[in-house]
Amino acid sequence: MAEESGPGAGAGSGGSSGAVSPDQEGARLLALEQAGLSSAADEGMDRFARIAARLVDVPVALVSVAGAEHHSFPGMTGLEAPLSELRRTGLCAAVVSAGRLIVRDARTDPRTRGQPMTEELSMAGYAGLPLVDDDGVVLGSLCAVDRRPREWTDREVEALADLAEACAAEIRLRIVTRRIEEARGETAALLTRSELVLRASEVLADTTGTGQVRHQVGELITRDLQTSYAGLSLAQERIPWDATEGRWPDGTVQDPAVDPVATPWPTGRAAREKRTVAVHGIQEVRAEYGDEAAARWERLGFASLVCVPLAGTRRVLGALAVAWRHRHEPDLGELAVLTATAAYAARALERALFVDERIDVARQLQDAMLTELPSVPGLEMAALYRPAAARDRVGGDWYDAYRLPAAGEGEEGNEESGGPTLAATIGDITGHDIRAATLMGQARSMLRQADHDHPGAGPAAAVGALHHSTTTLDLGLTGTLIHAHLTPRDQGWELTWTNAGHPPPLLAVPGAPCRVLAEHEMMLYPGLAEGGWQEYRQTLPPGSTLLLYTDGLVERRGEDIDAAIERLGTLLAAGAGTPLPRLTHQLTVSMAGEDPEDDVALLALRCPGPDA
C-alpha cells in the first residue's frame, strides 16, 4: 500500500519542496506554450487520461497542467458539464509545488482541503504523478481521481508513474519539435536580414543622388521589414526638411519650415544625441515632444516609430525613420538591420551630396549658357530644354539665338543693309555629363565669336572656324549642330543654314505638308578636313514655322528615326495656330514623354502671317 507523499516526496522525480519560484513558473508557462497545452481539448492527452482511468479503475482521470491562474485539462475523461466544457479549475498551490501527490482523502488532507480543485471535482481519493520536461520543470500531473476515499497500492502508483512518464515523453517531444521550428524560423529570419543588409550595401553603393538613396532605402525596408513607412530626414543648409519625396505617408506636403533635427520630434533627438530613439503611442510622444508633435503623430497614424542616426564621416546627416501602424518593438535582429542600413545610407548620402553639389554647379553653368532669346521684329521665337530624367540633368544639348552685326559696320542688327539679322543654333555635344556641358559652353561661345569676328560671312564659315579652333586647341570635341542665319525678305525671311550631321530641321507652311530640310554634311569630329560644310537656302513665307531640335526628341530604341521625324512633322503642322511656348512643350511631351530618356532641346521660329 502506497504511503501518502508530502510536498517533498517527489523531489527525485521532478517534484520540489516549498513554493514555486518566479523563474520556475516562467519556465513552466513557456514550456506549456511550446507544447501547445491549454484548456483546449487535445486528442493525444485525452487518450492518456482514458488509459489512466482504466488502469486504476477510477471514474475521472486527467492530464492537468498548471497555468498562471488555473489548472487546465488538455486531457480528460469522466467529467460532466460544465467542467467537461470548461476543462479547468482553480489553481492549487500544493499540487503545483508537490509534483507527486498521493492523497487518501483530499477533503480532509491539509494540503488539498478546501482547495477549488478539490471542491469542483468532488474529489476524495487523488493520485497525481508529475509530468516533467527535459529541464526538470514540473509542467503538471497525470491525475487519477476517485469520488471516495482510497488507499492507493504501490502497484497502482507504479503503473500511473510509468504512464505519466510516457505522457511526459510525448510532451517533451512536442516541446523539442516546437523549439526546432522556432530555431528554423529564427535562422531563416537571420538569413533574410543578412540578405537585406547585403542588398542594402550593394544597392546603395550604386546610388548617385539623394533622391535615389531615399527611394532605395524606402523600398528595402518597407518590403523586407513590413513597415508602414520608411524615410530619411536630412539636416542640410539647402534642404532643411526632406523625408520620402517631401510628403508624409498620408500624402500631405511637408512644411518646408519644419526642421526634423531642430524641431521636437524623434528624428531630431536621434540626430542630436547620436543614438537610436524609439517611441510607442501618442501619450509617449506628447510627454517627450509636446502637443504639436502629438498632433502630427495622430495625423500620421503611427503606433511605433524607430529613428536611427545617419552618422557620416564628419557629421550626423539626419536620421532614418521607420514606422508601424500597429505597436511594434523591434528585436535585436531588426535593430541590427536598421543600424547597418542607416550606416550604408549615410555613406551613400555623403557621396550623393557631393555629386549633387557638382551637378548643381553644372546646372547653373548650363542655365547661364541657355540665355533668353532676343526680340526680333517680324519673328516669333520659343525654346525649351528638358534634361534626361535618369541622368545628372546636365549634358551637351543646347540652343542659341542672337542678333548679328552689320557687315563692315560692327553694328548690332542688319535690317537696313539687307544682310542677315539673326543667328540661330541647335547642337548636341557628345556626352551626358559635366564635361559635355563644359565643351558645349566653349563651342557655343566660339561659334558666337566666329559670327561676330566675320560679319557678312555665312554660317558654314562660322562652323568651319569653330572646328578649326577646337581642333587646334585639342579639345576633343565631337557632336552635331545646325547653324543658321536669317535675313528679312519681303513679308517673310530667308534661311541660310549648314547642317553638321544633325537631325534635319522641319518647316511647316500653312496649306502644305511639313517639309524635312534633309540637306546635311559631316558631324564635328577632330581631324576632319577644313571647309567641309556647305550652305543651303530656304524661304520662310508668312505663317510658316521652323523647328530645330536635338535627337532626344525623335530617337527611341526599337523605333525608326525617319518615322519618328515624320510623326513630329505631322504634330508641328497641326500646331500651326498654337503659341510657340505651348507648342514646344506639347511636342516634347508627345514625342519624348514627361520624363525623357535623353536630353531634349528645341528652338522654334515663326514668321507671323498677315493677320498676326
PDB file of N, CA and C in Angstrom, residues 207-286:
ATOM      1  N   THR A 207      24.011  54.291 -55.919  1.00  0.00           N
ATOM      2  CA  THR A 207      23.188  55.492 -55.984  1.00  0.00           C
ATOM      3  C   THR A 207      24.051  56.713 -56.276  1.00  0.00           C
ATOM      4  N   THR A 208      23.440  57.683 -56.990  1.00  0.00           N
ATOM      5  CA  THR A 208      24.191  58.873 -57.374  1.00  0.00           C
ATOM      6  C   THR A 208      23.536  60.164 -56.901  1.00  0.00           C
ATOM      7  N   GLY A 209      22.411  60.109 -56.232  1.00  0.00           N
ATOM      8  CA  GLY A 209      21.735  61.316 -55.767  1.00  0.00           C
ATOM      9  C   GLY A 209      20.936  61.032 -54.521  1.00  0.00           C
ATOM     10  N   THR A 210      20.601  62.089 -53.773  1.00  0.00           N
ATOM     11  CA  THR A 210      19.834  61.899 -52.541  1.00  0.00           C
ATOM     12  C   THR A 210      18.473  61.283 -52.830  1.00  0.00           C
ATOM     13  N   GLY A 211      17.873  61.639 -53.959  1.00  0.00           N
ATOM     14  CA  GLY A 211      16.583  61.049 -54.301  1.00  0.00           C
ATOM     15  C   GLY A 211      16.674  59.554 -54.482  1.00  0.00           C
ATOM     16  N   GLN A 212      17.738  59.086 -55.129  1.00  0.00           N
ATOM     17  CA  GLN A 212      17.923  57.644 -55.313  1.00  0.00           C
ATOM     18  C   GLN A 212      18.169  56.948 -53.977  1.00  0.00           C
ATOM     19  N   VAL A 213      18.973  57.548 -53.112  1.00  0.00           N
ATOM     20  CA  VAL A 213      19.233  56.952 -51.797  1.00  0.00           C
ATOM     21  C   VAL A 213      17.922  56.809 -51.038  1.00  0.00           C
ATOM     22  N   ARG A 214      17.139  57.872 -51.023  1.00  0.00           N
ATOM     23  CA  ARG A 214      15.866  57.862 -50.290  1.00  0.00           C
ATOM     24  C   ARG A 214      14.931  56.778 -50.831  1.00  0.00           C
ATOM     25  N   HIS A 215      14.850  56.698 -52.147  1.00  0.00           N
ATOM     26  CA  HIS A 215      13.956  55.712 -52.767  1.00  0.00           C
ATOM     27  C   HIS A 215      14.399  54.290 -52.447  1.00  0.00           C
ATOM     28  N   GLN A 216      15.692  54.015 -52.563  1.00  0.00           N
ATOM     29  CA  GLN A 216      16.188  52.657 -52.338  1.00  0.00           C
ATOM     30  C   GLN A 216      16.016  52.238 -50.881  1.00  0.00           C
ATOM     31  N   VAL A 217      16.288  53.134 -49.941  1.00  0.00           N
ATOM     32  CA  VAL A 217      16.106  52.800 -48.526  1.00  0.00           C
ATOM     33  C   VAL A 217      14.642  52.495 -48.237  1.00  0.00           C
ATOM     34  N   GLY A 218      13.746  53.334 -48.749  1.00  0.00           N
ATOM     35  CA  GLY A 218      12.320  53.085 -48.528  1.00  0.00           C
ATOM     36  C   GLY A 218      11.872  51.757 -49.094  1.00  0.00           C
ATOM     37  N   GLU A 219      12.330  51.433 -50.318  1.00  0.00           N
ATOM     38  CA  GLU A 219      11.954  50.169 -50.938  1.00  0.00           C
ATOM     39  C   GLU A 219      12.463  48.978 -50.133  1.00  0.00           C
ATOM     40  N   LEU A 220      13.724  49.022 -49.712  1.00  0.00           N
ATOM     41  CA  LEU A 220      14.318  47.900 -48.987  1.00  0.00           C
ATOM     42  C   LEU A 220      13.600  47.646 -47.672  1.00  0.00           C
ATOM     43  N   ILE A 221      13.411  48.679 -46.881  1.00  0.00           N
ATOM     44  CA  ILE A 221      12.896  48.489 -45.521  1.00  0.00           C
ATOM     45  C   ILE A 221      11.414  48.155 -45.524  1.00  0.00           C
ATOM     46  N   THR A 222      10.600  48.883 -46.281  1.00  0.00           N
ATOM     47  CA  THR A 222       9.164  48.627 -46.248  1.00  0.00           C
ATOM     48  C   THR A 222       8.831  47.241 -46.795  1.00  0.00           C
ATOM     49  N   ARG A 223       9.610  46.768 -47.770  1.00  0.00           N
ATOM     50  CA  ARG A 223       9.328  45.449 -48.333  1.00  0.00           C
ATOM     51  C   ARG A 223       9.803  44.327 -47.422  1.00  0.00           C
ATOM     52  N   ASP A 224      10.991  44.443 -46.855  1.00  0.00           N
ATOM     53  CA  ASP A 224      11.581  43.335 -46.108  1.00  0.00           C
ATOM     54  C   ASP A 224      11.188  43.313 -44.635  1.00  0.00           C
ATOM     55  N   LEU A 225      10.993  44.467 -44.011  1.00  0.00           N
ATOM     56  CA  LEU A 225      10.632  44.507 -42.587  1.00  0.00           C
ATOM     57  C   LEU A 225       9.156  44.773 -42.371  1.00  0.00           C
ATOM     58  N   GLN A 226       8.396  44.859 -43.471  1.00  0.00           N
ATOM     59  CA  GLN A 226       6.942  45.032 -43.378  1.00  0.00           C
ATOM     60  C   GLN A 226       6.570  46.255 -42.540  1.00  0.00           C
ATOM     61  N   THR A 227       7.222  47.354 -42.788  1.00  0.00           N
ATOM     62  CA  THR A 227       6.907  48.593 -42.082  1.00  0.00           C
ATOM     63  C   THR A 227       5.847  49.368 -42.846  1.00  0.00           C
ATOM     64  N   SER A 228       5.235  50.340 -42.165  1.00  0.00           N
ATOM     65  CA  SER A 228       4.245  51.191 -42.816  1.00  0.00           C
ATOM     66  C   SER A 228       4.894  52.378 -43.497  1.00  0.00           C
ATOM     67  N   TYR A 229       6.078  52.761 -43.029  1.00  0.00           N
ATOM     68  CA  TYR A 229       6.734  53.954 -43.558  1.00  0.00           C
ATOM     69  C   TYR A 229       8.229  53.859 -43.281  1.00  0.00           C
ATOM     70  N   ALA A 230       9.009  54.303 -44.235  1.00  0.00           N
ATOM     71  CA  ALA A 230      10.453  54.421 -44.034  1.00  0.00           C
ATOM     72  C   ALA A 230      10.934  55.628 -44.822  1.00  0.00           C
ATOM     73  N   GLY A 231      11.638  56.525 -44.174  1.00  0.00           N
ATOM     74  CA  GLY A 231      12.098  57.729 -44.844  1.00  0.00           C
ATOM     75  C   GLY A 231      13.353  58.272 -44.204  1.00  0.00           C
ATOM     76  N   LEU A 232      13.974  59.221 -44.893  1.00  0.00           N
ATOM     77  CA  LEU A 232      15.186  59.865 -44.409  1.00  0.00           C
ATOM     78  C   LEU A 232      14.880  61.324 -44.101  1.00  0.00           C
ATOM     79  N   SER A 233      15.204  61.769 -42.897  1.00  0.00           N
ATOM     80  CA  SER A 233      15.105  63.168 -42.525  1.00  0.00           C
ATOM     81  C   SER A 233      16.512  63.737 -42.508  1.00  0.00           C
ATOM     82  N   LEU A 234      16.759  64.711 -43.378  1.00  0.00           N
ATOM     83  CA  LEU A 234      18.105  65.229 -43.572  1.00  0.00           C
ATOM     84  C   LEU A 234      18.223  66.645 -43.030  1.00  0.00           C
ATOM     85  N   ALA A 235      19.325  66.927 -42.387  1.00  0.00           N
ATOM     86  CA  ALA A 235      19.616  68.266 -41.873  1.00  0.00           C
ATOM     87  C   ALA A 235      20.710  68.868 -42.737  1.00  0.00           C
ATOM     88  N   GLN A 236      20.327  69.767 -43.642  1.00  0.00           N
ATOM     89  CA  GLN A 236      21.272  70.407 -44.524  1.00  0.00           C
ATOM     90  C   GLN A 236      20.929  71.880 -44.631  1.00  0.00           C
ATOM     91  N   GLU A 237      21.903  72.661 -45.052  1.00  0.00           N
ATOM     92  CA  GLU A 237      21.650  74.083 -45.221  1.00  0.00           C
ATOM     93  C   GLU A 237      20.640  74.333 -46.338  1.00  0.00           C
ATOM     94  N   ARG A 238      20.769  73.563 -47.422  1.00  0.00           N
ATOM     95  CA  ARG A 238      19.890  73.805 -48.560  1.00  0.00           C
ATOM     96  C   ARG A 238      18.609  73.003 -48.493  1.00  0.00           C
ATOM     97  N   ILE A 239      18.582  71.921 -47.734  1.00  0.00           N
ATOM     98  CA  ILE A 239      17.389  71.081 -47.659  1.00  0.00           C
ATOM     99  C   ILE A 239      17.060  70.871 -46.182  1.00  0.00           C
ATOM    100  N   PRO A 240      16.346  71.804 -45.547  1.00  0.00           N
ATOM    101  CA  PRO A 240      16.109  71.698 -44.102  1.00  0.00           C
ATOM    102  C   PRO A 240      15.173  70.567 -43.718  1.00  0.00           C
ATOM    103  N   TRP A 241      14.282  70.145 -44.589  1.00  0.00           N
ATOM    104  CA  TRP A 241      13.355  69.065 -44.210  1.00  0.00           C
ATOM    105  C   TRP A 241      13.044  68.240 -45.430  1.00  0.00           C
ATOM    106  N   ASP A 242      13.300  66.960 -45.362  1.00  0.00           N
ATOM    107  CA  ASP A 242      13.081  66.135 -46.529  1.00  0.00           C
ATOM    108  C   ASP A 242      12.957  64.683 -46.122  1.00  0.00           C
ATOM    109  N   ALA A 243      11.739  64.159 -46.119  1.00  0.00           N
ATOM    110  CA  ALA A 243      11.549  62.723 -45.932  1.00  0.00           C
ATOM    111  C   ALA A 243      11.174  62.164 -47.307  1.00  0.00           C
ATOM    112  N   THR A 244      10.390  61.106 -47.372  1.00  0.00           N
ATOM    113  CA  THR A 244      10.147  60.447 -48.649  1.00  0.00           C
ATOM    114  C   THR A 244       9.504  61.395 -49.649  1.00  0.00           C
ATOM    115  N   GLU A 245      10.323  61.891 -50.589  1.00  0.00           N
ATOM    116  CA  GLU A 245       9.881  62.760 -51.668  1.00  0.00           C
ATOM    117  C   GLU A 245       9.059  63.938 -51.169  1.00  0.00           C
ATOM    118  N   GLY A 246       9.392  64.443 -49.982  1.00  0.00           N
ATOM    119  CA  GLY A 246       8.761  65.658 -49.492  1.00  0.00           C
ATOM    120  C   GLY A 246       7.326  65.494 -49.047  1.00  0.00           C
ATOM    121  N   ARG A 247       6.880  64.277 -48.784  1.00  0.00           N
ATOM    122  CA  ARG A 247       5.494  64.064 -48.381  1.00  0.00           C
ATOM    123  C   ARG A 247       5.417  63.131 -47.180  1.00  0.00           C
ATOM    124  N   TRP A 248       4.398  63.389 -46.353  1.00  0.00           N
ATOM    125  CA  TRP A 248       4.104  62.470 -45.258  1.00  0.00           C
ATOM    126  C   TRP A 248       3.418  61.227 -45.822  1.00  0.00           C
ATOM    127  N   PRO A 249       3.338  60.155 -45.030  1.00  0.00           N
ATOM    128  CA  PRO A 249       2.675  58.941 -45.537  1.00  0.00           C
ATOM    129  C   PRO A 249       1.215  59.156 -45.887  1.00  0.00           C
ATOM    130  N   ASP A 250       0.542  60.185 -45.309  1.00  0.00           N
ATOM    131  CA  ASP A 250      -0.865  60.422 -45.654  1.00  0.00           C
ATOM    132  C   ASP A 250      -1.002  61.228 -46.936  1.00  0.00           C
ATOM    133  N   GLY A 251       0.115  61.550 -47.596  1.00  0.00           N
ATOM    134  CA  GLY A 251       0.073  62.252 -48.859  1.00  0.00           C
ATOM    135  C   GLY A 251       0.155  63.757 -48.763  1.00  0.00           C
ATOM    136  N   THR A 252       0.062  64.325 -47.572  1.00  0.00           N
ATOM    137  CA  THR A 252       0.117  65.765 -47.436  1.00  0.00           C
ATOM    138  C   THR A 252       1.551  66.258 -47.595  1.00  0.00           C
ATOM    139  N   VAL A 253       1.671  67.436 -48.178  1.00  0.00           N
ATOM    140  CA  VAL A 253       3.005  68.001 -48.392  1.00  0.00           C
ATOM    141  C   VAL A 253       3.584  68.455 -47.063  1.00  0.00           C
ATOM    142  N   GLN A 254       4.860  68.156 -46.852  1.00  0.00           N
ATOM    143  CA  GLN A 254       5.507  68.542 -45.608  1.00  0.00           C
ATOM    144  C   GLN A 254       5.762  70.035 -45.585  1.00  0.00           C
ATOM    145  N   ASP A 255       5.744  70.609 -44.411  1.00  0.00           N
ATOM    146  CA  ASP A 255       6.025  72.022 -44.227  1.00  0.00           C
ATOM    147  C   ASP A 255       7.528  72.237 -44.335  1.00  0.00           C
ATOM    148  N   PRO A 256       8.017  72.963 -45.357  1.00  0.00           N
ATOM    149  CA  PRO A 256       9.465  73.121 -45.517  1.00  0.00           C
ATOM    150  C   PRO A 256      10.100  73.910 -44.383  1.00  0.00           C
ATOM    151  N   ALA A 257       9.278  74.597 -43.569  1.00  0.00           N
ATOM    152  CA  ALA A 257       9.840  75.358 -42.450  1.00  0.00           C
ATOM    153  C   ALA A 257      10.113  74.474 -41.243  1.00  0.00           C
ATOM    154  N   VAL A 258       9.646  73.219 -41.279  1.00  0.00           N
ATOM    155  CA  VAL A 258       9.837  72.310 -40.150  1.00  0.00           C
ATOM    156  C   VAL A 258      11.151  71.565 -40.323  1.00  0.00           C
ATOM    157  N   ASP A 259      12.050  71.761 -39.418  1.00  0.00           N
ATOM    158  CA  ASP A 259      13.347  71.082 -39.446  1.00  0.00           C
ATOM    159  C   ASP A 259      13.284  69.892 -38.505  1.00  0.00           C
ATOM    160  N   PRO A 260      13.423  68.659 -39.032  1.00  0.00           N
ATOM    161  CA  PRO A 260      13.287  67.477 -38.185  1.00  0.00           C
ATOM    162  C   PRO A 260      14.392  67.342 -37.147  1.00  0.00           C
ATOM    163  N   VAL A 261      15.496  68.068 -37.331  1.00  0.00           N
ATOM    164  CA  VAL A 261      16.582  67.980 -36.362  1.00  0.00           C
ATOM    165  C   VAL A 261      16.411  69.027 -35.263  1.00  0.00           C
ATOM    166  N   ALA A 262      15.950  70.206 -35.631  1.00  0.00           N
ATOM    167  CA  ALA A 262      15.775  71.262 -34.635  1.00  0.00           C
ATOM    168  C   ALA A 262      14.407  71.205 -33.960  1.00  0.00           C
ATOM    169  N   THR A 263      13.376  70.751 -34.657  1.00  0.00           N
ATOM    170  CA  THR A 263      12.015  70.696 -34.122  1.00  0.00           C
ATOM    171  C   THR A 263      11.874  69.484 -33.198  1.00  0.00           C
ATOM    172  N   PRO A 264      11.120  69.610 -32.089  1.00  0.00           N
ATOM    173  CA  PRO A 264      10.904  68.453 -31.209  1.00  0.00           C
ATOM    174  C   PRO A 264      10.227  67.298 -31.956  1.00  0.00           C
ATOM    175  N   TRP A 265      10.987  66.263 -32.166  1.00  0.00           N
ATOM    176  CA  TRP A 265      10.496  65.104 -32.917  1.00  0.00           C
ATOM    177  C   TRP A 265      11.553  64.010 -32.772  1.00  0.00           C
ATOM    178  N   PRO A 266      11.175  62.736 -32.790  1.00  0.00           N
ATOM    179  CA  PRO A 266      12.145  61.662 -32.564  1.00  0.00           C
ATOM    180  C   PRO A 266      13.340  61.672 -33.514  1.00  0.00           C
ATOM    181  N   THR A 267      13.133  62.070 -34.786  1.00  0.00           N
ATOM    182  CA  THR A 267      14.275  62.107 -35.704  1.00  0.00           C
ATOM    183  C   THR A 267      15.314  63.119 -35.230  1.00  0.00           C
ATOM    184  N   GLY A 268      14.840  64.255 -34.725  1.00  0.00           N
ATOM    185  CA  GLY A 268      15.759  65.270 -34.229  1.00  0.00           C
ATOM    186  C   GLY A 268      16.563  64.778 -33.044  1.00  0.00           C
ATOM    187  N   ARG A 269      15.900  64.085 -32.114  1.00  0.00           N
ATOM    188  CA  ARG A 269      16.618  63.568 -30.946  1.00  0.00           C
ATOM    189  C   ARG A 269      17.656  62.526 -31.370  1.00  0.00           C
ATOM    190  N   ALA A 270      17.287  61.657 -32.305  1.00  0.00           N
ATOM    191  CA  ALA A 270      18.240  60.635 -32.765  1.00  0.00           C
ATOM    192  C   ALA A 270      19.468  61.287 -33.384  1.00  0.00           C
ATOM    193  N   ALA A 271      19.268  62.371 -34.168  1.00  0.00           N
ATOM    194  CA  ALA A 271      20.396  63.040 -34.816  1.00  0.00           C
ATOM    195  C   ALA A 271      21.233  63.813 -33.800  1.00  0.00           C
ATOM    196  N   ARG A 272      20.563  64.521 -32.883  1.00  0.00           N
ATOM    197  CA  ARG A 272      21.313  65.337 -31.915  1.00  0.00           C
ATOM    198  C   ARG A 272      22.092  64.480 -30.933  1.00  0.00           C
ATOM    199  N   GLU A 273      21.438  63.418 -30.418  1.00  0.00           N
ATOM    200  CA  GLU A 273      22.058  62.596 -29.376  1.00  0.00           C
ATOM    201  C   GLU A 273      22.841  61.422 -29.946  1.00  0.00           C
ATOM    202  N   LYS A 274      22.809  61.266 -31.273  1.00  0.00           N
ATOM    203  CA  LYS A 274      23.580  60.220 -31.958  1.00  0.00           C
ATOM    204  C   LYS A 274      23.291  58.833 -31.389  1.00  0.00           C
ATOM    205  N   ARG A 275      22.011  58.530 -31.240  1.00  0.00           N
ATOM    206  CA  ARG A 275      21.593  57.221 -30.723  1.00  0.00           C
ATOM    207  C   ARG A 275      20.230  56.863 -31.323  1.00  0.00           C
ATOM    208  N   THR A 276      19.906  55.568 -31.250  1.00  0.00           N
ATOM    209  CA  THR A 276      18.609  55.116 -31.725  1.00  0.00           C
ATOM    210  C   THR A 276      17.523  55.518 -30.745  1.00  0.00           C
ATOM    211  N   VAL A 277      16.435  56.076 -31.262  1.00  0.00           N
ATOM    212  CA  VAL A 277      15.319  56.546 -30.440  1.00  0.00           C
ATOM    213  C   VAL A 277      14.055  55.822 -30.899  1.00  0.00           C
ATOM    214  N   ALA A 278      13.286  55.283 -29.934  1.00  0.00           N
ATOM    215  CA  ALA A 278      12.029  54.602 -30.236  1.00  0.00           C
ATOM    216  C   ALA A 278      10.912  55.205 -29.407  1.00  0.00           C
ATOM    217  N   VAL A 279       9.747  55.401 -30.008  1.00  0.00           N
ATOM    218  CA  VAL A 279       8.573  55.884 -29.286  1.00  0.00           C
ATOM    219  C   VAL A 279       7.387  55.013 -29.673  1.00  0.00           C
ATOM    220  N   HIS A 280       6.494  54.816 -28.712  1.00  0.00           N
ATOM    221  CA  HIS A 280       5.324  53.961 -28.922  1.00  0.00           C
ATOM    222  C   HIS A 280       4.102  54.658 -28.340  1.00  0.00           C
ATOM    223  N   GLY A 281       3.200  55.083 -29.204  1.00  0.00           N
ATOM    224  CA  GLY A 281       1.940  55.639 -28.745  1.00  0.00           C
ATOM    225  C   GLY A 281       1.975  57.153 -28.568  1.00  0.00           C
ATOM    226  N   ILE A 282       0.797  57.749 -28.710  1.00  0.00           N
ATOM    227  CA  ILE A 282       0.685  59.205 -28.687  1.00  0.00           C
ATOM    228  C   ILE A 282       0.979  59.782 -27.313  1.00  0.00           C
ATOM    229  N   GLN A 283       0.696  59.042 -26.239  1.00  0.00           N
ATOM    230  CA  GLN A 283       0.957  59.564 -24.903  1.00  0.00           C
ATOM    231  C   GLN A 283       2.453  59.766 -24.682  1.00  0.00           C
ATOM    232  N   GLU A 284       3.242  58.820 -25.142  1.00  0.00           N
ATOM    233  CA  GLU A 284       4.688  58.949 -25.008  1.00  0.00           C
ATOM    234  C   GLU A 284       5.217  60.105 -25.849  1.00  0.00           C
ATOM    235  N   VAL A 285       4.648  60.277 -27.056  1.00  0.00           N
ATOM    236  CA  VAL A 285       5.064  61.391 -27.907  1.00  0.00           C
ATOM    237  C   VAL A 285       4.721  62.723 -27.243  1.00  0.00           C
ATOM    238  N   ARG A 286       3.515  62.829 -26.688  1.00  0.00           N
ATOM    239  CA  ARG A 286       3.111  64.087 -26.049  1.00  0.00           C
ATOM    240  C   ARG A 286       3.996  64.395 -24.843  1.00  0.00           C
TER     241      ARG A 286
END
